[in-house]
Amino acid sequence: MTISPLDLASLLCSRLCHDMLSPVGALTNGLELLSDEKDPEMRQRCFELLEQSARISADKLKFFRLAFGAAGGFGEMVSVTEARALVDALVGNNGRIEVNWALANESLPKPAVKTMLNLALIAIDSLVRGGTLDIGAEFRADENGQEASEIVVRATGARIAFDQDIGRALDGSLPDRELASRTAPSAMLRELASSLGGQLQWALSDEALVLGAVLPVG
């Protein structure tokens, strides 16, 4: 992949803005309704909608801060509890997805956490009718003493909506000229995995999407 860091950053910003537009727009609409509403019961309902939109906005910002950004700096280990809380918050706002976790370590290298979050986001987006999200991660050393993070994310449901361009961005077969905001996170993961000498994999069936990563420690 030859896309410039600036272009990739611009596409990631576009994705962030796209995902934040709905909850922030709901805040604006709620404030407009509240300014005109006199009925106490309806005003209470407006306050509830504002609270919900504010929570969703905050949850997404916290998620993207670590998934796309450099929260806490570079190079250190990150608690899996933090990563799990971020995903659980997104899923909690959805209400139609059940999450199962299998995390073997209390912390993972930051590249592994960023990868896990982004793969989880891809899986969540694919479950348009709800379903089950299984997330597993392990940080271990092989027989040669090489340390690596292994991550697997599996989405199962009645309908899996997966854009094949996202898969092509993950495996590096999507041309730079075809990259868009929806595929930028996958391109970022590809760059991250390549920089570590790691691998990304994906497999799609009618009722399941499986995403995986192996990220050696440099």
Backbone as a ProteinNet text record, in pm:
[ID]
protein_1_A
[PRIMARY]
MTISPLDLASLLCSRLCHDMLSPVGALTNGLELLSDEKDPEMRQRCFELLEQSARISADKLKFFRLAFGAAGGFGEMVSVTEARALVDALVGNNGRIEVNWALANESLPKPAVKTMLNLALIAIDSLVRGGTLDIGAEFRADENGQEASEIVVRATGARIAFDQDIGRALDGSLPDRELASRTAPSAMLRELASSLGGQLQWALSDEALVLGAVLPVG
[TERTIARY]
83.3	0	87.3	54	136.5	64.3	-54.4	-128.2	-47.1	-48.4	29.8	-34.3	46	-10.5	-114.4	-91.5	-186.2	-320.9	-317.9	-443.8	-516.6	-442.9	-505.8	-566	-493.6	-546.2	-672.9	-676.1	-794.5	-915	-892.6	-1001.7	-1051.5	-959.7	-1001	-1082.2	-1043.3	-1120.3	-1260.1	-1269	-1400	-1486.6	-1426.2	-1501.7	-1549.5	-1462.3	-1499.4	-1615.6	-1607.1	-1714.5	-1845.7	-1837.1	-1956.7	-2025.1	-1946	-2003.2	-2055.8	-1998.3	-2041.2	-2158.3	-2186.8	-2289.3	-2427.1	-2461.2	-2595.5	-2620.8	-2535.6	-2563.6	-2552	-2458.4	-2446.1	-2565	-2608.8	-2727.8	-2851.1	-2859.9	-2971.7	-2969.2	-2850.1	-2838.8	-2893.8	-2856.5	-2904.4	-3055.6	-3110.3	-3255.3	-3326.3	-3268.9	-3329.9	-3333.9	-3227.5	-3223.8	-3325.5	-3342.9	-3442.9	-3583.6	-3610.8	-3742.2	-3765.9	-3662.4	-3675.3	-3704.8	-3647	-3667.3	-3810.8	-3881.6	-4019.8	-4125	-4082.1	-4177.7	-4212.8	-4343.2	-4391.4	-4448.6	-4491.5	-4552.1	-4445.4	-4467.9	-4367.2	-4328.9	-4426.7	-4397.6	-4310.3	-4342	-4263.5	-4123.8	-4113.8	-3981.9	-3895.1	-3956.1	-3882	-3833.2	-3919	-3880.5	-3763.4	-3766.1	-3656.4	-3525.8	-3534.6	-3415	-3358	-3447	-3402	-3331.7	-3387.7	-3325	-3190.6	-3183.2	-3056.4	-2951	-2991.9	-2899.2	-2848.8	-2940.3	-2902.1	-2804.3	-2832.2	-2745.5	-2609.1	-2607.6	-2480.3	-2397	-2461.3	-2388.4	-2331.4	-2411.3	-2364.3	-2247.1	-2256.3	-2148.1	-2020.2	-2031.5	-1914.5	-1854.4	-1940.1	-1891.1	-1813.6	-1866.3	-1798.8	-1666.3	-1664.1	-1540.7	-1432.3	-1470	-1373.3	-1321.2	-1411.1	-1372.3	-1274.1	-1309	-1224.5	-1092.9	-1091.2	-967.7	-858.4	-896.7	-799.9	-791.3	-904.7	-905.6	-833	-849	-787	-668.8	-673.6	-577.2	-462.7	-399.6	-281	-305.1	-420.9	-453.5	-347.9	-289.9	-190.6	-51.2	-30.2	102.4	123.9	248.9	282.4	368.5	357.7	454.5	425.9	328.5	307.2	195.8	181.3	73	-54.7	-167.6	-297	-384	-452.8	-541.7	-654.5	-679.2	-789.7	-924.2	-924	-1047.8	-1097	-1003.2	-1039.8	-1096.7	-1029.4	-1076.3	-1213.5	-1230.2	-1358.4	-1471	-1443.8	-1545.6	-1587.6	-1492.4	-1523.6	-1614.8	-1584.5	-1668.7	-1805.5	-1807.4	-1935	-2025.9	-1966	-2045.7	-2110.1	-2034.2	-2090.6	-2202.3	-2178.8	-2278.6	-2401.2	-2377.3	-2488.8	-2581.5	-2526.2	-2608.3	-2685.9	-2638.8	-2708.1	-2827.6	-2806.3	-2915.7	-2955.3	-2899.2	-2938.1	-2822.3	-2709.8	-2590.7	-2545.1	-2517.6	-2462.4	-2313	-2234.1	-2088.4	-2036.2	-1949.3	-1878.7	-1729	-1662.7	-1521.1	-1437.1	-1318	-1219.5	-1082.6	-1046.4	-921.5	-827.2	-713	-622.6	-527.3	-515.2	-418.9	-486.9	-428	-482.3	-447.7	-345.7	-307.6	-250.8	-253.9	-202.2	-122.6	-30.3	38	-63.4	-33.2	-128.5	-165.6	-72.7	-115.4	-220.8	-208.7	-307.2	-442.4	-441.9	-567.9	-634.7	-557.9	-614.3	-672.5	-601.3	-650.8	-778.7	-781.7	-900.4	-1021.4	-1001.9	-1112.5	-1164.8	-1074.5	-1117.9	-1182.8	-1131.9	-1197.6	-1335.4	-1345.6	-1476.3	-1573.7	-1525.8	-1612.4	-1662.6	-1574.4	-1615.4	-1722.5	-1702.1	-1798.3	-1931.9	-1926.9	-2050.9	-2129.6	-2060.8	-2127.9	-2189.6	-2133.3	-2185.7	-2313.9	-2339.3	-2456.9	-2575.6	-2625	-2730.5	-2863.1	-2882.2	-3004.1	-2975.9	-2860.1	-2823.3	-2759.4	-2714.2	-2650.8	-2553.7	-2451.1	-2353.6	-2214.5	-2142.7	-2006.7	-1913.8	-1822.1	-1724.2	-1587.3	-1519.9	-1390.4	-1290.6	-1180.5	-1075.5	-940.5	-852.8	-718.2	-621.9	-498.1	-395.8	-260	-177.4	-40.2	51.3	131.3	211.3	340.2	427.2	552.4	548.4	602	605.7	727.7	751.1	859.6	997.9	1005.8	1132.9	1149.8	1051.2	1058.3	1006.5	950.9	896.1	759.3	745.9	618.8	526.7	399.1	301.5	163.3	81.8	-59.2	-143.5	-236.5	-329.9	-470.9	-543	-675.7	-772.7	-890.7	-996	-1128.4	-1203	-1334.9	-1432.6	-1542	-1640.4	-1778.4	-1841.6	-1978.4	-2070.8	-2176.9	-2275.2	-2413.4	-2494.1	-2628.4	-2708.7	-2835.8	-2926.5	-2884.2	-2821.5	-2774	-2641.5	-2540.2	-2410	-2392.5	-2379.2	-2360.2	-2213.3	-2135.3	-1991.5	-1951.3	-1897.9	-1849.6	-1718	-1717	-1597.5	-1476.6	-1500.2	-1388.2	-1315.9	-1389.3	-1325.3	-1229.2	-1270.8	-1184	-1063.2	-1084.2	-973.4	-874.9	-926.3	-836.7	-757.1	-819.8	-749.8	-637.3	-663	-559.4	-467.2	-491	-400.5	-427	-539.4	-568.6	-653.7	-696.2	-775.8	-682.3	-692.7	-606	-626.2	-520	-528	-636.9	-654.3	-751.3	-894.3	-916.8	-1051.5	-1078.1	-979.4	-999.6	-1101.3	-1182.7	-1283.3	-1288.6	-1372.3	-1379.1	-1421.5	-1506.1	-1553.7	-1444.9	-1346.6	-1239.4	-1109.6	-1103.8	-980.7	-934.4	-1024.6	-977.9	-910.4	-962.3	-901.4	-763.9	-751.6	-622	-521.7	-568.5	-481.7	-433.6	-524.1	-485.5	-383.6	-403.3	-309.2	-169.8	-163.9	-35.7	27.2	-54.9	-5.2	50.7	-25.2	19.1	147.1	153.8	271.9	395.5	378.2	492.3	550.2	467.2	511.8	548.9	533.7	556.2	443.9	323.9	209.5	117.8	7.4	-87.1	-229.6	-314.3	-458	-530.4	-639.4	-717.3	-865.4	-944.7	-1089.9	-1155.5	-1272.1	-1349.4	-1496.7	-1572.8	-1714	-1799.8	-1908.4	-2009.8	-2146	-2252	-2385.9	-2422.2	-2374.5	-2417.1	-2301.7	-2181.7	-2068.3	-1959.7	-1898.3	-1779.9	-1671.6	-1556.6	-1445.5	-1328.1	-1276	-1162.6	-1050.8	-928.7	-818.6	-692.6	-603.9	-476.8	-371.6	-250.1	-132.2	-29.4	6.6	93.9	216.7	331.2	453.7	495.3	572.3	627.9	766.2	782.1	908.3	1023.8
-118.2	0	123.9	217.7	337.4	464.9	455.2	573.8	651.6	783.8	865.4	867.1	884.1	893.1	1004.9	1115.8	1227.1	1187.9	1120.2	1078	976.3	883.5	784.9	851.7	947.2	1020.4	1097.1	1153.9	1227.4	1134.9	1015	919.1	871.2	851.7	812.2	922	1047.9	1159.9	1162.8	1132.7	1127.9	1018.5	903.6	794.2	835.2	899.4	945	1042.8	1139.3	1238.3	1171.8	1074	1002.1	932	865	790.3	881.7	1001.3	1093.2	1180.9	1186.6	1277.9	1247.5	1118.4	1082.1	1119.1	1075.6	1111.3	1261.3	1329.1	1473.8	1546.2	1498.4	1556.6	1537.2	1422.1	1397.2	1493.6	1528.2	1627.2	1761.7	1801.6	1929.2	1930.1	1822.2	1813.5	1813.6	1744.2	1740.2	1876.4	1952.4	2087.6	2178.5	2162.4	2242.6	2208.6	2079.9	2038.6	2090.3	2083	2124.6	2273.2	2352.6	2498	2537.6	2452.9	2484.4	2409.2	2308	2221.7	2278.1	2281.8	2333.1	2223.1	2114.3	2006.3	1938.4	1928.6	1869.6	1726.6	1645.5	1506.3	1497.7	1581.2	1581.1	1638	1736.9	1791.7	1685.5	1603.4	1496	1395.1	1367.8	1277.3	1334.7	1465	1530.7	1518.1	1536.6	1523.7	1381.2	1281.9	1142.7	1116.7	1170.7	1153.5	1225.6	1342.3	1415	1337.2	1280.4	1201.4	1080.7	1013.9	897.4	936.1	1044.6	1088.2	1131	1196.7	1238.9	1118	1015.6	894.3	822.7	810.5	744	820.3	953.4	1035.6	1015.2	1016.8	999.5	860.2	758.5	621.3	607	665.4	655.5	731.1	848.2	924.9	850.9	789.3	711.9	593.6	529.4	415.2	458.4	561.7	604.8	664.5	718.8	775.8	669.6	547	438.3	359.3	339.6	259	327.7	460	534.3	619.2	664.3	761.6	701.6	788.6	748.7	770.5	727.9	745.5	679.6	755	700.5	690.1	738.8	732.9	605.9	572	457.4	357.3	231.6	132.6	58.8	101.2	35.9	-68.7	-142.7	-239.1	-165.8	-218.8	-158.8	-263.3	-222.9	-314	-360.9	-492.1	-542.8	-503.3	-470.9	-425	-296.4	-207.2	-82.3	-110	-194.5	-226.9	-295	-384.4	-454.6	-357.1	-262.6	-164.6	-80.6	-46.3	34.6	-40.7	-168	-248.6	-273	-306.7	-331.9	-209.5	-90.3	32.2	48.7	23.6	33.5	-68.2	-190.7	-295.8	-266.5	-210.7	-177	-75.5	16.5	114.6	53.2	-62	-130.8	-209.2	-291.1	-363	-492.9	-524.2	-647.2	-744.4	-712.9	-795.9	-845.4	-973.9	-1035.4	-1055.7	-1018.9	-1029.6	-1136.5	-1222.3	-1321.8	-1293.7	-1294	-1259.8	-1380.3	-1391.4	-1492.2	-1425.3	-1358	-1282.8	-1351.7	-1398.5	-1480.2	-1397.7	-1268.6	-1185	-1060.2	-1003.3	-881	-758	-767.3	-654.7	-707.7	-622.1	-654.4	-535.7	-558.8	-446	-355.4	-225.9	-131.9	-166.6	-208.6	-246.6	-357.1	-451.8	-559.3	-506.7	-414.1	-356.5	-276.4	-195.8	-118.9	-212.3	-320.7	-416.9	-483.5	-524.5	-588.9	-496.4	-368.9	-273.8	-254	-239.8	-216.3	-339.3	-457	-578.3	-593.6	-558.5	-563.8	-466.8	-347.6	-249.2	-301.6	-362.1	-421.5	-527.6	-611.4	-717.6	-661.2	-558.8	-496.2	-438.9	-369.8	-310.9	-417.5	-537.9	-644.6	-706.5	-690.8	-752.7	-657.4	-633.5	-534.3	-578	-706.4	-756.7	-815.6	-784.5	-838.5	-974.8	-1025.4	-1155.8	-1169.5	-1248.5	-1277.5	-1234.8	-1173.9	-1129.6	-1201.2	-1281	-1352.5	-1289.8	-1251.2	-1185.1	-1257.5	-1300	-1367.1	-1306.7	-1303.7	-1249.5	-1314.6	-1333	-1394.9	-1337.2	-1311.6	-1265.4	-1373.2	-1433.5	-1547.8	-1555.1	-1644.7	-1669.5	-1808.8	-1823.6	-1954.7	-2033.3	-2149.1	-2235	-2172.7	-2072.1	-2003.7	-1878.2	-1854.8	-1737.9	-1610.8	-1618.7	-1500.6	-1468	-1346.8	-1304.2	-1249.9	-1280.4	-1234.1	-1227.9	-1138.9	-1130.3	-1199.9	-1282.3	-1348.8	-1302.8	-1258.8	-1201	-1266.8	-1299.4	-1350.2	-1286.2	-1244.1	-1184.6	-1255	-1303.2	-1378.9	-1319.1	-1283.7	-1231.9	-1334.7	-1371.7	-1465.8	-1405.9	-1423.6	-1368	-1411	-1369.2	-1407.9	-1347.8	-1230.8	-1168	-1099.1	-1131.4	-1067.8	-970.3	-842.7	-739.7	-696.6	-755.5	-729.5	-680.3	-560.4	-502	-570.8	-634.5	-706.7	-613.7	-484.4	-390.2	-377.4	-395.7	-395.8	-513.8	-628.9	-745.2	-724.3	-661.2	-634.5	-535.5	-440	-346.5	-418.2	-515.4	-591.9	-677.3	-739.4	-827	-754.9	-624.9	-545.8	-549.5	-606.7	-616.7	-501.9	-410.9	-296.5	-184.4	-138.8	-30.6	97.5	174.8	298.3	391.3	396.2	489.5	454	330.4	286.8	296.5	340.2	354.9	465.6	443.5	541.4	541.5	626.5	636.5	504.3	427.9	301.6	194.7	205.1	105.3	154.4	281.5	337.7	265.6	231	158.6	26.1	-44.8	-170.9	-146.9	-38.7	-4.9	29.9	98.7	130.9	3.3	-92.6	-219.5	-293.4	-289.6	-355.2	-293.6	-161.8	-93.9	-129.6	-134.7	-167	-309.1	-404.1	-543.2	-559.7	-494.1	-504.3	-449.9	-340.3	-279.6	-371.2	-464.2	-557.3	-693.9	-710.3	-842.7	-938.6	-884.8	-967.6	-998.2	-1065.4	-1107.4	-1079.1	-1048.2	-1033.4	-1135.8	-1190.7	-1288.1	-1261.4	-1302.3	-1292.4	-1402.8	-1444.4	-1548	-1516	-1530.4	-1493.5	-1608.8	-1636	-1732	-1664	-1737.7	-1677.4	-1628.2	-1694.3	-1659.3	-1624.3	-1610.1	-1579.9	-1502.2	-1412.4	-1340.2	-1362.1	-1412.7	-1437.7	-1349.9	-1276.2	-1185.9	-1224.3	-1228.3	-1268.9	-1190.1	-1190.1	-1121.1	-1190.1	-1195.6	-1239.3	-1127.3	-1068.3	-951.6	-979.9	-1008	-1027.8	-898.4	-914.9	-800.1	-771.2	-648.2	-614	-606.3
0	0	0	-90.3	-104.9	-65.9	-10.9	29.8	132.9	120.6	212.2	350.6	456.2	591.2	603.1	530.1	536.3	477.1	362.3	299.8	386.4	445.8	532.4	654.9	713.9	829.5	792.3	671.4	626.8	613.7	559.8	545.4	681.7	775.7	911	977.4	955	1009.6	949.7	820.5	755.6	816	844.9	907.4	1046.4	1122.6	1255.7	1248.6	1157.6	1143.8	1102.7	1012.6	968.2	1085.5	1169.3	1280.7	1391.1	1402.3	1507.5	1464.3	1334.7	1284.7	1341.6	1349.4	1395	1541	1637	1776.5	1805	1739.2	1760.1	1698.4	1581.8	1520.9	1607.9	1673.1	1763.8	1882.4	1929.1	2036.5	1991.4	1871.3	1817.9	1803.1	1747.7	1730.9	1865.1	1962.6	2094.6	2161.3	2145.8	2203.4	2136.2	2005.9	1935.4	1982.2	1999.8	2049.5	2190.9	2272.6	2411.7	2423.4	2335.5	2342.3	2310	2232.3	2192.8	2274	2349.2	2418.2	2556.2	2586.3	2715.8	2805	2743.8	2820.7	2907.2	3040	3128.9	3091.8	3052.6	3018.4	2893.4	2794.2	2671.8	2695.1	2784.1	2816.6	2884.6	2969.9	3034.1	2930.9	2831.9	2725.2	2645.1	2621.6	2549.7	2627.3	2759.8	2843.5	2836.1	2833.4	2824	2690.7	2582.3	2451	2444.5	2506.2	2510.3	2588.2	2699.4	2779.9	2701.9	2630	2550.4	2439.8	2368.9	2259.8	2312.5	2427.6	2485.9	2526.2	2581.6	2621.6	2500.3	2394.3	2273	2211.8	2210.6	2156.8	2236.9	2369	2455.1	2437.7	2428.3	2411.6	2280.4	2174.2	2044.8	2044.9	2106.8	2111.9	2190.4	2301.6	2379.6	2298.8	2225	2142.9	2035	1957.5	1846.8	1895.1	2015.3	2070.1	2079.4	2114.2	2123.6	1993.2	1925	1803	1688	1675.8	1567.1	1613.9	1738.3	1785.5	1863.9	1943.6	2020.6	2168.9	2216.2	2357.8	2445.1	2536.9	2628.6	2571.8	2447.5	2388.7	2308.8	2281.9	2197.6	2273.6	2235.1	2276.9	2405.1	2483.7	2612	2604.9	2711.2	2722.8	2765.5	2723.3	2753.6	2822	2925.5	2996.7	2905.5	2903.4	2822.9	2883.6	3012	3075.6	3010.4	2978.7	2911.9	2773.8	2697.7	2563.5	2567.9	2662.5	2674.5	2708.1	2795.8	2833	2713.1	2626.1	2508.5	2412.3	2388.4	2298.8	2361.5	2490.2	2558.5	2553.5	2561.2	2555.5	2418.1	2312.1	2177.2	2157.5	2201.2	2185.3	2271.7	2390.6	2478.3	2416.3	2337.6	2268.1	2152.8	2104	1995.1	2046.9	2148.7	2212.5	2146.8	2029	1958.8	1943.5	2008.6	1993.3	2130.3	2136.8	2258.4	2238.6	2339.2	2328.7	2423.4	2372.9	2453.8	2444.7	2559.5	2565.2	2606.7	2547.1	2587.4	2580.9	2688.3	2694.9	2792.1	2740.8	2821.8	2907.1	2879.7	2950.5	3005.4	3108.5	3166	3084.6	3001.5	2916.5	2785.6	2683.6	2551.6	2498.9	2407.4	2343.9	2274.1	2271.2	2212.4	2068.5	1979.1	1843.9	1843.8	1937.6	1945.6	1990	2085.4	2133.1	2021.9	1950.4	1839.2	1734.4	1706	1608.3	1656.7	1782	1837.7	1831.5	1866.3	1863	1721.4	1626	1488.7	1427	1457.1	1408.1	1471.2	1599.1	1666.3	1601.1	1563.4	1498.1	1364.3	1287.2	1159.4	1182.6	1283.7	1313	1359.9	1445.1	1492.8	1375.7	1285.4	1169	1079.2	1081.1	994	1047.9	1177.1	1239	1232.5	1112.9	1093	1155.4	1174.5	1237.3	1375	1429.3	1558.8	1545.9	1659.4	1659	1774.3	1754	1858.7	1813.2	1904.8	1878.9	1976.3	1923.6	2005.3	1982.5	2091.1	2081.6	2170.3	2110.7	2186.6	2155.4	2254.2	2234.3	2332.2	2285.1	2368.3	2330.9	2431.5	2412.1	2466.9	2378.4	2421.7	2341.1	2382	2311.8	2252	2128.7	2065.5	2112.7	2049.8	2094.4	2073.5	1988.2	1964.4	2049.7	2137.1	2223.6	2161.4	2038.5	1971.8	2029.6	2082.8	2140.2	2031.3	2045	1946.8	2010.9	1958.2	1997.9	1892.5	1937.4	1847.2	1881.3	1780.4	1800.2	1703.5	1751.7	1664.1	1704.9	1605.4	1626.4	1533.2	1589.1	1510.1	1530.2	1418.5	1420.5	1358.1	1428.8	1375.7	1390.5	1288.5	1292.5	1171.8	1171	1063	929.8	936.1	812.7	841.2	763.2	776.3	660	692.5	590.5	593.4	503.7	501.1	363.6	360.6	235.6	197.1	81	38.4	23.7	0.5	-8.1	125.9	235.3	366.9	376.9	329.4	328	238.5	124.8	32.5	93	170.4	239	347.2	412.5	515.5	455.9	340.5	284	186.3	165.6	83.7	-64.9	-107	-249.9	-302.6	-215.8	-259.7	-304.6	-430.1	-477.2	-395.8	-381.2	-304.3	-355.7	-486.9	-545.4	-508	-461.5	-424.7	-274.9	-198.8	-54.8	-26.9	76.4	117.9	269.9	324.6	470.6	533.8	467.4	525.2	526.1	436.6	430.1	493.4	531.1	587.5	714.3	809.8	928.5	893.9	792.8	751.8	690	612.3	555.1	664.5	768.1	881	949.9	969	1030.9	944.9	813.1	722.7	737.3	742.3	759.5	893.8	996.8	1130.5	1134.9	1080.3	1080.2	997.9	883.3	797.9	867.3	941.3	1009.2	1116.7	1167.6	1271.5	1216.3	1085.8	1027.6	1057.8	1080.7	1118	1001.3	1030.8	929.4	973.7	876.7	897.9	811	863.3	788.4	807.3	708.5	722.4	640.4	686.1	616.5	634.3	527.8	528.9	480.3	555.3	512	524	495.4	499.5	638.6	743.6	878.3	971	919.1	1006.6	933.8	1007.4	961.4	1066.3	1022.3	1113.3	1071.5	1167.3	1144.9	1240.7	1191	1277.1	1249.9	1347.6	1334.7	1420.3	1368.2	1443.6	1433.4	1547.1	1548.4	1633.5	1570.8	1647.9	1718.6	1824.3	1893.9	1836.1	1785.7	1721.6	1818.5
[MASK]
++++++++++++++++++++++++++++++++++++++++++++++++++++++++++++++++++++++++++++++++++++++++++++++++++++++++++++++++++++++++++++++++++++++++++++++++++++++++++++++++++++++++++++++++++++++++++++++++++++++++++++++++++++++++++

